[in-house]
CSV table of C-alpha atoms and ligand atoms in Angstrom, one decimal:
chain,number,residue,atom,x,y,z
U,1,UNK,CA,24.2,-19.1,5.0
U,2,UNK,CA,20.4,-19.7,5.7
U,3,UNK,CA,19.1,-22.4,7.7
U,4,UNK,CA,17.1,-24.7,4.3
U,5,UNK,CA,14.1,-24.4,6.0
U,6,UNK,CA,14.5,-20.1,6.2
U,7,UNK,CA,15.2,-19.8,2.7
U,8,UNK,CA,12.5,-22.4,1.3
U,9,UNK,CA,10.2,-19.9,3.2
U,10,UNK,CA,11.7,-16.9,1.4
U,11,UNK,CA,10.5,-19.1,-2.0
U,12,UNK,CA,6.3,-18.4,-0.6
U,13,UNK,CA,5.8,-21.8,-1.8
U,14,UNK,CA,5.9,-23.2,1.8
U,15,UNK,CA,5.8,-21.7,5.6
U,16,UNK,CA,9.3,-22.8,7.3
U,17,UNK,CA,7.3,-25.4,9.9
U,18,UNK,CA,6.1,-27.7,6.5
U,19,UNK,CA,9.7,-27.8,5.2
U,20,UNK,CA,10.7,-28.1,8.4
U,21,UNK,CA,8.5,-31.5,8.0
U,22,UNK,CA,9.4,-31.6,4.3
U,23,UNK,CA,13.4,-32.1,5.2
U,24,UNK,CA,12.8,-34.4,7.3
U,25,UNK,CA,11.0,-36.3,5.2
U,26,UNK,CA,13.7,-36.5,3.1
U,27,UNK,CA,12.2,-34.5,0.1
U,28,UNK,CA,15.3,-31.7,0.1
U,29,UNK,CA,18.2,-31.6,-2.3
U,30,UNK,CA,20.7,-29.4,-1.8
U,31,UNK,CA,22.7,-29.4,-5.1
U,32,UNK,CA,21.4,-32.5,-5.5
U,33,UNK,CA,22.4,-34.2,-1.8
U,34,UNK,CA,19.1,-35.1,0.0
U,35,UNK,CA,19.0,-33.6,3.2
U,36,UNK,CA,17.1,-34.5,6.7
U,37,UNK,CA,19.3,-32.4,9.0
U,38,UNK,CA,17.3,-29.8,10.5
U,39,UNK,CA,20.1,-27.5,10.8
U,40,UNK,CA,21.6,-27.5,7.7
U,41,UNK,CA,22.1,-24.4,6.0
U,42,UNK,CA,23.2,-23.2,2.4
U,43,UNK,CA,23.3,-20.3,0.6
U,44,UNK,CA,21.0,-18.7,-2.2
U,45,UNK,CA,23.1,-19.3,-4.5
U,46,UNK,CA,22.9,-23.7,-3.9
U,47,UNK,CA,20.6,-24.8,-6.4
U,48,UNK,CA,17.5,-26.2,-3.6
U,49,UNK,CA,15.0,-28.9,-4.6
U,50,UNK,CA,11.9,-29.8,-4.1
U,51,UNK,CA,11.1,-33.6,-5.2
U,52,UNK,CA,14.0,-32.6,-7.6
U,53,UNK,CA,11.9,-29.4,-8.8
U,54,UNK,CA,14.2,-26.1,-8.3
U,55,UNK,CA,12.5,-23.5,-6.3
U,56,UNK,CA,13.6,-19.9,-6.8
U,57,UNK,CA,13.6,-17.4,-3.6
U,58,UNK,CA,11.9,-14.2,-4.5
U,59,UNK,CA,11.9,-11.0,-2.9
U,60,UNK,CA,9.9,-10.9,-0.3
U,61,UNK,CA,6.2,-8.5,-0.2
U,62,UNK,CA,4.3,-7.3,2.4
U,63,UNK,CA,0.8,-5.2,1.7
U,64,UNK,CA,-1.5,-3.4,3.3
U,65,UNK,CA,-4.8,-3.6,1.4
U,66,UNK,CA,-8.0,-1.5,2.2
U,67,UNK,CA,-10.3,-4.9,1.5
U,68,UNK,CA,-13.4,-3.8,0.0
U,69,UNK,CA,-16.8,-5.5,0.1
U,70,UNK,CA,-18.1,-7.5,-2.1
U,71,UNK,CA,-14.1,-9.0,-2.9
U,72,UNK,CA,-12.9,-12.6,-1.9
U,73,UNK,CA,-10.1,-13.4,0.3
U,74,UNK,CA,-8.7,-16.2,-1.8
U,75,UNK,CA,-6.1,-16.1,-4.2
U,76,UNK,CA,-8.7,-17.1,-6.9
U,77,UNK,CA,-12.3,-18.5,-7.6
U,78,UNK,CA,-14.2,-20.9,-9.9
U,79,UNK,CA,-17.4,-18.2,-9.4
U,80,UNK,CA,-15.8,-15.7,-11.4
U,81,UNK,CA,-16.3,-13.3,-8.3
U,82,UNK,CA,-13.8,-10.6,-8.1
U,83,UNK,CA,-10.6,-11.6,-5.5
U,84,UNK,CA,-8.4,-9.7,-3.5
U,85,UNK,CA,-5.6,-10.4,-5.8
U,86,UNK,CA,-7.6,-9.6,-9.1
U,87,UNK,CA,-8.2,-6.1,-7.5
U,88,UNK,CA,-4.6,-5.6,-7.2
U,89,UNK,CA,-2.6,-3.1,-9.5
U,90,UNK,CA,-0.7,-4.9,-12.7
U,91,UNK,CA,2.3,-4.1,-11.0
U,92,UNK,CA,2.1,-6.9,-7.5
U,93,UNK,CA,-0.1,-8.9,-9.6
U,94,UNK,CA,2.4,-11.6,-10.8
U,95,UNK,CA,4.1,-12.2,-7.5
U,96,UNK,CA,2.6,-15.8,-5.7
U,97,UNK,CA,0.9,-12.6,-3.9
U,98,UNK,CA,-1.8,-14.5,-0.7
U,99,UNK,CA,-3.9,-13.4,1.6
U,100,UNK,CA,-2.7,-13.4,5.7
U,101,UNK,CA,-5.9,-14.6,6.6
U,102,UNK,CA,-9.2,-13.9,5.7
U,103,UNK,CA,-11.9,-11.2,5.1
U,104,UNK,CA,-15.1,-12.4,4.8
U,105,UNK,CA,-16.7,-11.4,0.9
U,106,UNK,CA,-19.1,-9.0,2.9
U,107,UNK,CA,-16.5,-7.9,5.9
U,108,UNK,CA,-13.6,-4.7,4.3
U,109,UNK,CA,-10.6,-3.3,5.9
U,110,UNK,CA,-7.4,-4.3,7.2
U,111,UNK,CA,-6.4,-7.7,4.9
U,112,UNK,CA,-1.8,-7.7,4.7
U,113,UNK,CA,-0.9,-9.6,1.9
U,114,UNK,CA,2.0,-11.1,1.4
U,115,UNK,CA,4.3,-14.2,-0.4
U,116,UNK,CA,6.2,-14.7,2.8
U,117,UNK,CA,4.8,-18.3,4.2
U,118,UNK,CA,7.0,-17.7,7.4
U,119,UNK,CA,5.2,-14.7,7.6
U,120,UNK,CA,2.3,-15.8,7.0
U,121,UNK,CA,2.4,-18.5,9.5
U,122,UNK,CA,3.7,-16.3,12.2
U,123,UNK,CA,0.9,-13.5,11.7
U,124,UNK,CA,-2.5,-16.1,11.5
U,125,UNK,CA,-0.9,-19.6,12.6
U,126,UNK,CA,-2.1,-21.3,15.9
U,127,UNK,CA,0.5,-19.4,18.0
U,128,UNK,CA,0.0,-16.3,16.6
U,129,UNK,CA,-0.7,-13.6,19.3
U,130,UNK,CA,-1.4,-10.6,17.6
U,131,UNK,CA,-4.3,-8.1,18.2
U,132,UNK,CA,-6.9,-7.9,16.1
U,133,UNK,CA,-9.6,-4.6,15.6
U,134,UNK,CA,-12.9,-4.9,14.4
U,135,UNK,CA,-15.4,-2.2,14.1
U,136,UNK,CA,-19.0,-4.1,14.3
U,137,UNK,CA,-22.7,-3.0,13.8
U,138,UNK,CA,-25.1,-5.3,15.5
U,139,UNK,CA,-28.4,-5.8,14.9
U,140,UNK,CA,-30.5,-5.4,17.7
U,141,UNK,CA,-28.6,-2.8,21.0
U,142,UNK,CA,-26.4,-4.8,23.6
U,143,UNK,CA,-25.8,-4.2,26.7
U,144,UNK,CA,-23.0,-2.8,28.2
U,145,UNK,CA,-22.5,-5.9,30.9
U,146,UNK,CA,-23.5,-8.4,27.8
U,147,UNK,CA,-20.8,-6.7,26.0
U,148,UNK,CA,-18.5,-6.9,29.6
U,149,UNK,CA,-19.2,-10.0,29.7
U,150,UNK,CA,-17.8,-11.2,26.2
U,151,UNK,CA,-14.3,-10.4,27.4
U,152,UNK,CA,-14.1,-13.7,29.5
U,153,UNK,CA,-15.0,-15.3,26.1
U,154,UNK,CA,-17.8,-17.4,24.3
U,155,UNK,CA,-18.7,-20.3,23.4
U,156,UNK,CA,-18.8,-21.2,19.9
U,157,UNK,CA,-19.3,-24.5,17.9
U,158,UNK,CA,-18.2,-26.2,21.7
U,159,UNK,CA,-15.1,-24.2,21.9
U,160,UNK,CA,-14.2,-20.8,24.3
U,161,UNK,CA,-12.6,-17.7,22.6
U,162,UNK,CA,-10.2,-16.3,23.9
U,163,UNK,CA,-9.9,-13.3,26.1
U,164,UNK,CA,-10.5,-10.8,24.3
U,165,UNK,CA,-11.2,-6.5,24.4
U,166,UNK,CA,-14.9,-5.0,24.0
U,167,UNK,CA,-16.3,-1.7,23.9
U,168,UNK,CA,-19.0,0.0,23.3
U,169,UNK,CA,-19.2,3.3,20.6
U,170,UNK,CA,-22.8,4.4,19.4
U,171,UNK,CA,-26.6,3.1,19.6
U,172,UNK,CA,-29.3,3.8,16.9
U,173,UNK,CA,-32.4,3.8,18.3
U,174,UNK,CA,-34.4,4.3,15.9
U,175,UNK,CA,-33.0,1.2,14.3
U,176,UNK,CA,-32.4,-1.3,16.9
U,177,UNK,CA,-29.3,-1.4,16.3
U,178,UNK,CA,-25.3,-0.6,17.7
U,179,UNK,CA,-22.0,-0.3,16.7
U,180,UNK,CA,-19.0,-2.0,19.0
U,181,UNK,CA,-15.3,-2.6,18.8
U,182,UNK,CA,-13.9,-6.0,19.7
U,183,UNK,CA,-10.3,-6.7,19.7
U,184,UNK,CA,-9.2,-10.8,19.1
U,185,UNK,CA,-5.9,-12.1,19.2
U,186,UNK,CA,-7.2,-15.3,17.7
U,187,UNK,CA,-9.0,-15.4,13.8
U,188,UNK,CA,-11.0,-18.7,14.2
U,189,UNK,CA,-13.3,-18.5,10.8
U,190,UNK,CA,-15.6,-15.5,10.7
U,191,UNK,CA,-15.2,-15.7,14.2
U,192,UNK,CA,-16.7,-12.2,15.2
U,193,UNK,CA,-20.0,-13.2,13.5
U,194,UNK,CA,-20.4,-16.1,15.7
U,195,UNK,CA,-19.2,-14.9,19.1
U,196,UNK,CA,-21.9,-12.4,18.9
U,197,UNK,CA,-24.4,-14.2,16.7
U,198,UNK,CA,-23.6,-17.1,20.3
U,199,UNK,CA,-24.7,-13.8,22.4
U,200,UNK,CA,-27.5,-12.9,20.0
U,201,UNK,CA,-27.3,-10.4,18.4
U,202,UNK,CA,-26.3,-11.2,14.8
U,203,UNK,CA,-23.4,-9.0,12.5
U,204,UNK,CA,-24.3,-6.3,10.5
U,205,UNK,CA,-22.1,-4.7,9.2
U,206,UNK,CA,-17.9,-6.0,10.1
U,207,UNK,CA,-14.7,-4.1,9.0
U,208,UNK,CA,-11.5,-4.6,10.1
U,209,UNK,CA,-9.8,-1.5,11.4
U,210,UNK,CA,-6.5,-2.6,12.5
U,211,UNK,CA,-4.1,-5.7,12.3
U,212,UNK,CA,-1.0,-4.6,15.3
U,213,UNK,CA,-0.4,-1.5,14.0
U,214,UNK,CA,-1.7,-1.7,10.8
U,215,UNK,CA,-4.4,0.3,9.9
U,216,UNK,CA,-6.0,1.5,6.6
U,217,UNK,CA,-5.2,5.3,7.2
U,218,UNK,CA,-5.1,6.7,3.9
U,219,UNK,CA,-5.8,4.1,1.6
U,220,UNK,CA,-8.8,4.4,-0.7
U,221,UNK,CA,-11.7,1.1,-1.0
U,222,UNK,CA,-9.4,-1.2,-2.7
U,223,UNK,CA,-6.0,0.6,-2.2
U,224,UNK,CA,-2.8,-0.5,-1.1
U,225,UNK,CA,0.7,-0.2,-0.3
U,226,UNK,CA,4.0,-1.3,1.0
U,227,UNK,CA,4.1,-2.2,4.3
U,228,UNK,CA,7.1,-0.1,5.7
U,229,UNK,CA,10.6,-2.3,7.1
U,230,UNK,CA,9.6,-0.8,10.5
U,231,UNK,CA,6.2,-1.4,10.0
U,232,UNK,CA,6.9,-4.7,9.7
U,233,UNK,CA,9.7,-5.5,12.5
U,234,UNK,CA,7.1,-4.1,14.9
U,235,UNK,CA,4.3,-7.1,13.6
U,236,UNK,CA,7.2,-9.2,14.7
U,237,UNK,CA,7.6,-7.9,18.0
U,238,UNK,CA,3.5,-7.3,18.8
U,239,UNK,CA,3.1,-10.9,18.3
U,240,UNK,CA,5.8,-12.1,20.0
U,241,UNK,CA,4.9,-9.9,22.7
U,242,UNK,CA,1.3,-8.3,23.2
U,243,UNK,CA,-0.5,-10.4,26.3
C,301,LIG,N1,-14.8,-12.6,11.9
C,301,LIG,C1,-15.5,-12.6,10.8
C,301,LIG,O1,-16.7,-13.0,10.7
C,301,LIG,N2,-15.4,-12.2,9.8
C,301,LIG,C2,-14.1,-11.7,9.1
C,301,LIG,O2,-14.5,-11.5,7.8
C,301,LIG,C3,-13.3,-11.3,10.0
C,301,LIG,C4,-13.6,-11.8,11.2
């Protein structure tokens, strides 16, 4: 027996939190009876409906993709561009997968995909706390002091970003650019680009090289692999513990 919100989250339709709201709103039925108590448990054999429509539990899938540039991080695109779902191998096409957060069209690197709404909310929701590491090619050569000062946070559109880590990798004097690293725990929309814009160094190229301990090691561009159970456990542990 599991709490109903957990079973609903496993359907991939809603996060556990959203499922709790649906329960409180009286929109969930178990074997035809409306449930409004958050602690209520059910089994995977019970018939659970949302507004009368039955949900089906499917196996939860967790993938890591080495996202290429020129691919949009959504399930579909009305402009007909390639999406991270459209480039998945056939075997993963119809499993209700979606990206865990977003990488911009022109950003490449580590992108997780799942059909587990609960996992998605844990990893990129408002309380997520997991490190995301980026390699950033900047227009201009940032000074080491400017880069260090960014660690205290940067104001973007009136919002001060959380503390972060930064490091210098290399400079290209001839092309007036440099390569730096930044490790963030939050994931506001276009955060890396906006942070470097705010300090006067526009981002020319961006690559996410790590999500928790997950990297693209061994994956060609556009390639995917299943995340192993022990890697998944580590993601949950890191999300709770990294400070
Ligand atoms: N920050 C950005 O600006 N873009 C991304 O794709 C990811 C993080």
